[in-house]
Amino acid sequence: MCSSNRTLTMDSTVLLLLTMFAVLGKVVGDRRLTFVTVLYRHGDRSPVKAYPTDRYQESSWPQGFGQLSQEGMRQHFELGQVLRKRYQGFLNDTYDRHEISVRSTDYDRTLMSAEANLAGLYPPNGSQVFNPSLEWQPIPVHTVPQDEERLLSFPILGCPRYKILMIETERTEKYLNMTFLYKDLIATVREKTGLKNTTIETVWSVHDTLFCEARHNMTAPDWVTPEIMDDLRKLKDFGFEILFEVYKHQEKSRLQGGVLLGSIVNNISESALPDSNRRLKMMMLSAHDTTIVALQSSLSIFNGKQPPYASCHIFELYQEDNGSFTVAMFYRNDTTRAPYQLAIPSCDLFCPLEDFVRLTKPSIPEDWDKECMVESPTKDTEVVIGLAVCGCLLFLLIVLLLAVLCRQRDPSDGYSHIHNEIES
C-alpha cells in the first residue's frame, strides 16, 4: 500500500512537472520578437596617442592613430555573421532599407566597424549581387559631425554641471584613496613616459597605448612588467567608474548615458504601440567602450570592466502570447560564448515593458540643457532683441517729449498770424 501511494505521488509529481514544462514551453514558443537595438564597440585599432618617450609614434602605424586594424575588421565581420545567425527568420535574408537603420559616431574606426559588420550581416543575394566576384554590397551608415554628437560619444561635452560633478568626484574619499594607493605607480609612469601631468585619467591613456602595442606584437619598454600592466588595467577600469559612477551616480547618468537610454526606450516604446506600422526591426549603433559603459551605468548593470573590442549590448522587444510586451537584454563580451542575458535591478530577465520604462525613467533627463545648466543661445538672443526694442522705444519717447516741450515754449506762426488779422 505504501509503495502504491509512493508510486502515485511520483506519477503526480512527474505529471505536474510535465504540465509546467508544457506551459512554460508554450509561453516561450509564443513569445514573438518585434524589435532589436544593437550597440557595439568598434573593433581592434591602433592607439589614439603615444606618450612622449614611446618608441612607437604615429608613423609606426600603417594608417596612423585611432584607426581600425585588419583584425578589427575581421572581428566585426564575424559579429555581423553572429547577428545574421541570431536573427535568421526575423530579419529579411536580403538587405531591406526599411528594416534596419545604422548610426555611427563620426570616427573612421566606428564607421568602418559598422561597414564590416554589415558585410557579415547582409551578404548580397540574388538581384542584390552587382559583382559576382564580390560578396559585398554597400549599405548606408549615418552619422553627425563630432562637435554635434550628443547620442553616442561619451562623456558628452558642453555640460557645465557634469564638469562640476567631475571636479567634486576628484575630491571624494574613493578617488583620493585610489590616488594614494597607486601613487608610486603614477610617479613611475610620470618618470618613464615623459608626461608632466599624471593623474588616474592620464595613466588610463598610457595603458591603452601599451595594450594596443602588445596586441600588435610590439616590444614593451623594460619598465613595463606584467605587474605594472595589471595595475594600469585596474586604474583604467576605475577610470570608467570615475566618469559615470563613484559620485552622484544617478545625476551623472541623467547627464550622460541616460541620453542614449532615453532614445532607446523611446524607440522600443514606439515599436510597441497598438497602431504602430513601423517596418523598422533593428536599430544598429556603432560606437565606443565609453558608450557601452555610459549606457550600462545608467541601467545600473555595469560590471566594472572595460568592454572589449566588438563587444555588443542588445535590447530585444518581445510580444507575449497575451499581447503584452517584454524587454530582454543581452551582452556579448566574449567571442567564444553566446551573449549572456542581463536584468536591470528589480525586474525579471524578460522585463514587462511598462516596468522597464518606469525603472529606467529616473536615469533619463527631462530637459538635458536645463539639467546641464547650459546657457540658452535663444534666450540670449531674446534678451538682446528685447533690450534693442526697449532702447528704440525710449529714444522715440525722448524725441516726442522734446517736441512737446519745444511747441510749448514757441507759439506757432499760424496762431500769431490769426491774432494779427483780428487786430487790424
JSON list of C-alpha atoms in Angstrom, two decimals, residues 232-345:
[
{"chain": "A", "resi": 232, "resn": "LEU", "atom": "CA", "xyz": [47.42, 50.02, -15.04]},
{"chain": "A", "resi": 233, "resn": "ARG", "atom": "CA", "xyz": [44.43, 47.90, -16.06]},
{"chain": "A", "resi": 234, "resn": "LYS", "atom": "CA", "xyz": [42.88, 48.35, -12.61]},
{"chain": "A", "resi": 235, "resn": "LEU", "atom": "CA", "xyz": [43.30, 52.12, -12.85]},
{"chain": "A", "resi": 236, "resn": "LYS", "atom": "CA", "xyz": [41.87, 52.08, -16.37]},
{"chain": "A", "resi": 237, "resn": "ASP", "atom": "CA", "xyz": [38.75, 50.23, -15.16]},
{"chain": "A", "resi": 238, "resn": "PHE", "atom": "CA", "xyz": [38.46, 52.67, -12.26]},
{"chain": "A", "resi": 239, "resn": "GLY", "atom": "CA", "xyz": [38.63, 55.47, -14.82]},
{"chain": "A", "resi": 240, "resn": "PHE", "atom": "CA", "xyz": [35.28, 54.32, -16.23]},
{"chain": "A", "resi": 241, "resn": "GLU", "atom": "CA", "xyz": [33.78, 54.42, -12.75]},
{"chain": "A", "resi": 242, "resn": "ILE", "atom": "CA", "xyz": [35.08, 57.97, -12.30]},
{"chain": "A", "resi": 243, "resn": "LEU", "atom": "CA", "xyz": [33.31, 59.11, -15.45]},
{"chain": "A", "resi": 244, "resn": "PHE", "atom": "CA", "xyz": [29.90, 57.64, -14.74]},
{"chain": "A", "resi": 245, "resn": "GLU", "atom": "CA", "xyz": [29.71, 56.44, -11.14]},
{"chain": "A", "resi": 246, "resn": "VAL", "atom": "CA", "xyz": [31.65, 56.89, -7.83]},
{"chain": "A", "resi": 247, "resn": "TYR", "atom": "CA", "xyz": [29.83, 60.15, -7.02]},
{"chain": "A", "resi": 248, "resn": "LYS", "atom": "CA", "xyz": [26.20, 61.15, -7.67]},
{"chain": "A", "resi": 249, "resn": "HIS", "atom": "CA", "xyz": [25.71, 58.19, -9.96]},
{"chain": "A", "resi": 250, "resn": "GLN", "atom": "CA", "xyz": [22.12, 58.92, -10.94]},
{"chain": "A", "resi": 251, "resn": "GLU", "atom": "CA", "xyz": [22.75, 62.58, -11.76]},
{"chain": "A", "resi": 252, "resn": "LYS", "atom": "CA", "xyz": [25.74, 61.61, -13.90]},
{"chain": "A", "resi": 253, "resn": "SER", "atom": "CA", "xyz": [23.51, 59.08, -15.65]},
{"chain": "A", "resi": 254, "resn": "ARG", "atom": "CA", "xyz": [20.93, 61.75, -16.45]},
{"chain": "A", "resi": 255, "resn": "LEU", "atom": "CA", "xyz": [23.63, 63.96, -17.95]},
{"chain": "A", "resi": 256, "resn": "GLN", "atom": "CA", "xyz": [25.43, 61.18, -19.84]},
{"chain": "A", "resi": 257, "resn": "GLY", "atom": "CA", "xyz": [24.27, 57.62, -20.56]},
{"chain": "A", "resi": 258, "resn": "GLY", "atom": "CA", "xyz": [20.66, 58.47, -19.80]},
{"chain": "A", "resi": 259, "resn": "VAL", "atom": "CA", "xyz": [20.53, 60.49, -23.02]},
{"chain": "A", "resi": 260, "resn": "LEU", "atom": "CA", "xyz": [21.18, 57.35, -25.08]},
{"chain": "A", "resi": 261, "resn": "LEU", "atom": "CA", "xyz": [18.97, 55.25, -22.81]},
{"chain": "A", "resi": 262, "resn": "GLY", "atom": "CA", "xyz": [16.11, 57.69, -23.35]},
{"chain": "A", "resi": 263, "resn": "SER", "atom": "CA", "xyz": [16.44, 57.36, -27.12]},
{"chain": "A", "resi": 264, "resn": "ILE", "atom": "CA", "xyz": [16.48, 53.55, -26.91]},
{"chain": "A", "resi": 265, "resn": "VAL", "atom": "CA", "xyz": [13.46, 53.44, -24.59]},
{"chain": "A", "resi": 266, "resn": "ASN", "atom": "CA", "xyz": [11.53, 55.78, -26.91]},
{"chain": "A", "resi": 267, "resn": "ASN", "atom": "CA", "xyz": [12.27, 53.59, -29.93]},
{"chain": "A", "resi": 268, "resn": "ILE", "atom": "CA", "xyz": [11.25, 50.44, -28.07]},
{"chain": "A", "resi": 269, "resn": "SER", "atom": "CA", "xyz": [8.04, 52.07, -26.81]},
{"chain": "A", "resi": 270, "resn": "GLU", "atom": "CA", "xyz": [7.09, 53.31, -30.28]},
{"chain": "A", "resi": 271, "resn": "SER", "atom": "CA", "xyz": [7.51, 49.80, -31.66]},
{"chain": "A", "resi": 272, "resn": "ALA", "atom": "CA", "xyz": [5.05, 48.50, -29.07]},
{"chain": "A", "resi": 273, "resn": "LEU", "atom": "CA", "xyz": [2.25, 50.97, -29.88]},
{"chain": "A", "resi": 274, "resn": "PRO", "atom": "CA", "xyz": [-1.01, 49.23, -30.90]},
{"chain": "A", "resi": 275, "resn": "ASP", "atom": "CA", "xyz": [-1.32, 51.19, -34.16]},
{"chain": "A", "resi": 276, "resn": "SER", "atom": "CA", "xyz": [2.40, 51.07, -34.96]},
{"chain": "A", "resi": 277, "resn": "ASN", "atom": "CA", "xyz": [3.01, 50.47, -38.65]},
{"chain": "A", "resi": 278, "resn": "ARG", "atom": "CA", "xyz": [6.76, 50.74, -38.32]},
{"chain": "A", "resi": 279, "resn": "ARG", "atom": "CA", "xyz": [8.67, 48.45, -40.61]},
{"chain": "A", "resi": 280, "resn": "LEU", "atom": "CA", "xyz": [11.90, 49.13, -38.74]},
{"chain": "A", "resi": 281, "resn": "LYS", "atom": "CA", "xyz": [13.10, 45.97, -36.99]},
{"chain": "A", "resi": 282, "resn": "MET", "atom": "CA", "xyz": [16.63, 46.83, -35.94]},
{"chain": "A", "resi": 283, "resn": "MET", "atom": "CA", "xyz": [18.49, 49.91, -34.78]},
{"chain": "A", "resi": 284, "resn": "MET", "atom": "CA", "xyz": [22.25, 49.37, -35.02]},
{"chain": "A", "resi": 285, "resn": "LEU", "atom": "CA", "xyz": [24.62, 51.72, -33.17]},
{"chain": "A", "resi": 286, "resn": "SER", "atom": "CA", "xyz": [28.38, 51.73, -33.74]},
{"chain": "A", "resi": 287, "resn": "ALA", "atom": "CA", "xyz": [30.33, 53.49, -31.01]},
{"chain": "A", "resi": 288, "resn": "HIS", "atom": "CA", "xyz": [32.93, 53.16, -28.25]},
{"chain": "A", "resi": 289, "resn": "ASP", "atom": "CA", "xyz": [33.74, 51.46, -24.95]},
{"chain": "A", "resi": 290, "resn": "THR", "atom": "CA", "xyz": [32.67, 54.60, -23.08]},
{"chain": "A", "resi": 291, "resn": "THR", "atom": "CA", "xyz": [29.32, 54.44, -24.89]},
{"chain": "A", "resi": 292, "resn": "ILE", "atom": "CA", "xyz": [28.60, 50.93, -23.63]},
{"chain": "A", "resi": 293, "resn": "VAL", "atom": "CA", "xyz": [29.77, 51.83, -20.11]},
{"chain": "A", "resi": 294, "resn": "ALA", "atom": "CA", "xyz": [27.68, 55.02, -20.03]},
{"chain": "A", "resi": 295, "resn": "LEU", "atom": "CA", "xyz": [24.60, 53.07, -21.10]},
{"chain": "A", "resi": 296, "resn": "GLN", "atom": "CA", "xyz": [25.16, 50.14, -18.74]},
{"chain": "A", "resi": 297, "resn": "SER", "atom": "CA", "xyz": [25.90, 52.51, -15.88]},
{"chain": "A", "resi": 298, "resn": "SER", "atom": "CA", "xyz": [22.61, 54.33, -16.48]},
{"chain": "A", "resi": 299, "resn": "LEU", "atom": "CA", "xyz": [20.94, 50.89, -16.22]},
{"chain": "A", "resi": 300, "resn": "SER", "atom": "CA", "xyz": [22.96, 50.08, -13.05]},
{"chain": "A", "resi": 301, "resn": "ILE", "atom": "CA", "xyz": [24.40, 46.93, -14.64]},
{"chain": "A", "resi": 302, "resn": "PHE", "atom": "CA", "xyz": [27.99, 47.97, -15.41]},
{"chain": "A", "resi": 303, "resn": "ASN", "atom": "CA", "xyz": [30.35, 45.15, -14.39]},
{"chain": "A", "resi": 304, "resn": "GLY", "atom": "CA", "xyz": [33.30, 47.45, -13.68]},
{"chain": "A", "resi": 305, "resn": "LYS", "atom": "CA", "xyz": [35.37, 46.24, -16.63]},
{"chain": "A", "resi": 306, "resn": "GLN", "atom": "CA", "xyz": [36.25, 47.86, -19.95]},
{"chain": "A", "resi": 307, "resn": "PRO", "atom": "CA", "xyz": [34.11, 46.45, -22.79]},
{"chain": "A", "resi": 308, "resn": "PRO", "atom": "CA", "xyz": [36.44, 44.59, -25.18]},
{"chain": "A", "resi": 309, "resn": "TYR", "atom": "CA", "xyz": [36.69, 45.22, -28.90]},
{"chain": "A", "resi": 310, "resn": "ALA", "atom": "CA", "xyz": [33.48, 44.37, -30.81]},
{"chain": "A", "resi": 311, "resn": "SER", "atom": "CA", "xyz": [31.57, 43.82, -27.56]},
{"chain": "A", "resi": 312, "resn": "CYS", "atom": "CA", "xyz": [27.85, 44.15, -28.06]},
{"chain": "A", "resi": 313, "resn": "HIS", "atom": "CA", "xyz": [24.86, 45.14, -25.89]},
{"chain": "A", "resi": 314, "resn": "ILE", "atom": "CA", "xyz": [21.48, 44.03, -27.24]},
{"chain": "A", "resi": 315, "resn": "PHE", "atom": "CA", "xyz": [17.92, 45.06, -26.39]},
{"chain": "A", "resi": 316, "resn": "GLU", "atom": "CA", "xyz": [15.14, 42.78, -27.66]},
{"chain": "A", "resi": 317, "resn": "LEU", "atom": "CA", "xyz": [11.44, 43.67, -27.54]},
{"chain": "A", "resi": 318, "resn": "TYR", "atom": "CA", "xyz": [9.05, 40.71, -27.41]},
{"chain": "A", "resi": 319, "resn": "GLN", "atom": "CA", "xyz": [5.30, 40.43, -27.65]},
{"chain": "A", "resi": 320, "resn": "GLU", "atom": "CA", "xyz": [3.97, 37.74, -25.33]},
{"chain": "A", "resi": 321, "resn": "ASP", "atom": "CA", "xyz": [1.09, 35.41, -26.14]},
{"chain": "A", "resi": 322, "resn": "ASN", "atom": "CA", "xyz": [-1.27, 37.58, -24.06]},
{"chain": "A", "resi": 323, "resn": "GLY", "atom": "CA", "xyz": [-0.44, 40.66, -26.15]},
{"chain": "A", "resi": 324, "resn": "SER", "atom": "CA", "xyz": [1.80, 42.36, -23.59]},
{"chain": "A", "resi": 325, "resn": "PHE", "atom": "CA", "xyz": [5.41, 43.34, -24.29]},
{"chain": "A", "resi": 326, "resn": "THR", "atom": "CA", "xyz": [8.64, 42.47, -22.50]},
{"chain": "A", "resi": 327, "resn": "VAL", "atom": "CA", "xyz": [12.22, 43.70, -22.86]},
{"chain": "A", "resi": 328, "resn": "ALA", "atom": "CA", "xyz": [15.23, 41.39, -22.70]},
{"chain": "A", "resi": 329, "resn": "MET", "atom": "CA", "xyz": [18.88, 42.47, -22.68]},
{"chain": "A", "resi": 330, "resn": "PHE", "atom": "CA", "xyz": [21.97, 40.52, -23.69]},
{"chain": "A", "resi": 331, "resn": "TYR", "atom": "CA", "xyz": [25.68, 41.30, -23.53]},
{"chain": "A", "resi": 332, "resn": "ARG", "atom": "CA", "xyz": [28.35, 39.72, -25.71]},
{"chain": "A", "resi": 333, "resn": "ASN", "atom": "CA", "xyz": [31.83, 40.39, -24.36]},
{"chain": "A", "resi": 334, "resn": "ASP", "atom": "CA", "xyz": [33.41, 37.07, -25.29]},
{"chain": "A", "resi": 335, "resn": "THR", "atom": "CA", "xyz": [33.68, 35.73, -28.83]},
{"chain": "A", "resi": 336, "resn": "THR", "atom": "CA", "xyz": [33.87, 32.14, -27.56]},
{"chain": "A", "resi": 337, "resn": "ARG", "atom": "CA", "xyz": [30.41, 32.10, -25.99]},
{"chain": "A", "resi": 338, "resn": "ALA", "atom": "CA", "xyz": [26.88, 33.23, -26.74]},
{"chain": "A", "resi": 339, "resn": "PRO", "atom": "CA", "xyz": [25.64, 36.57, -25.36]},
{"chain": "A", "resi": 340, "resn": "TYR", "atom": "CA", "xyz": [24.51, 36.24, -21.75]},
{"chain": "A", "resi": 341, "resn": "GLN", "atom": "CA", "xyz": [21.28, 37.73, -20.50]},
{"chain": "A", "resi": 342, "resn": "LEU", "atom": "CA", "xyz": [21.16, 40.78, -18.23]},
{"chain": "A", "resi": 343, "resn": "ALA", "atom": "CA", "xyz": [18.43, 42.15, -16.00]},
{"chain": "A", "resi": 344, "resn": "ILE", "atom": "CA", "xyz": [18.02, 45.62, -14.57]},
{"chain": "A", "resi": 345, "resn": "PRO", "atom": "CA", "xyz": [17.57, 45.79, -10.79]}
]
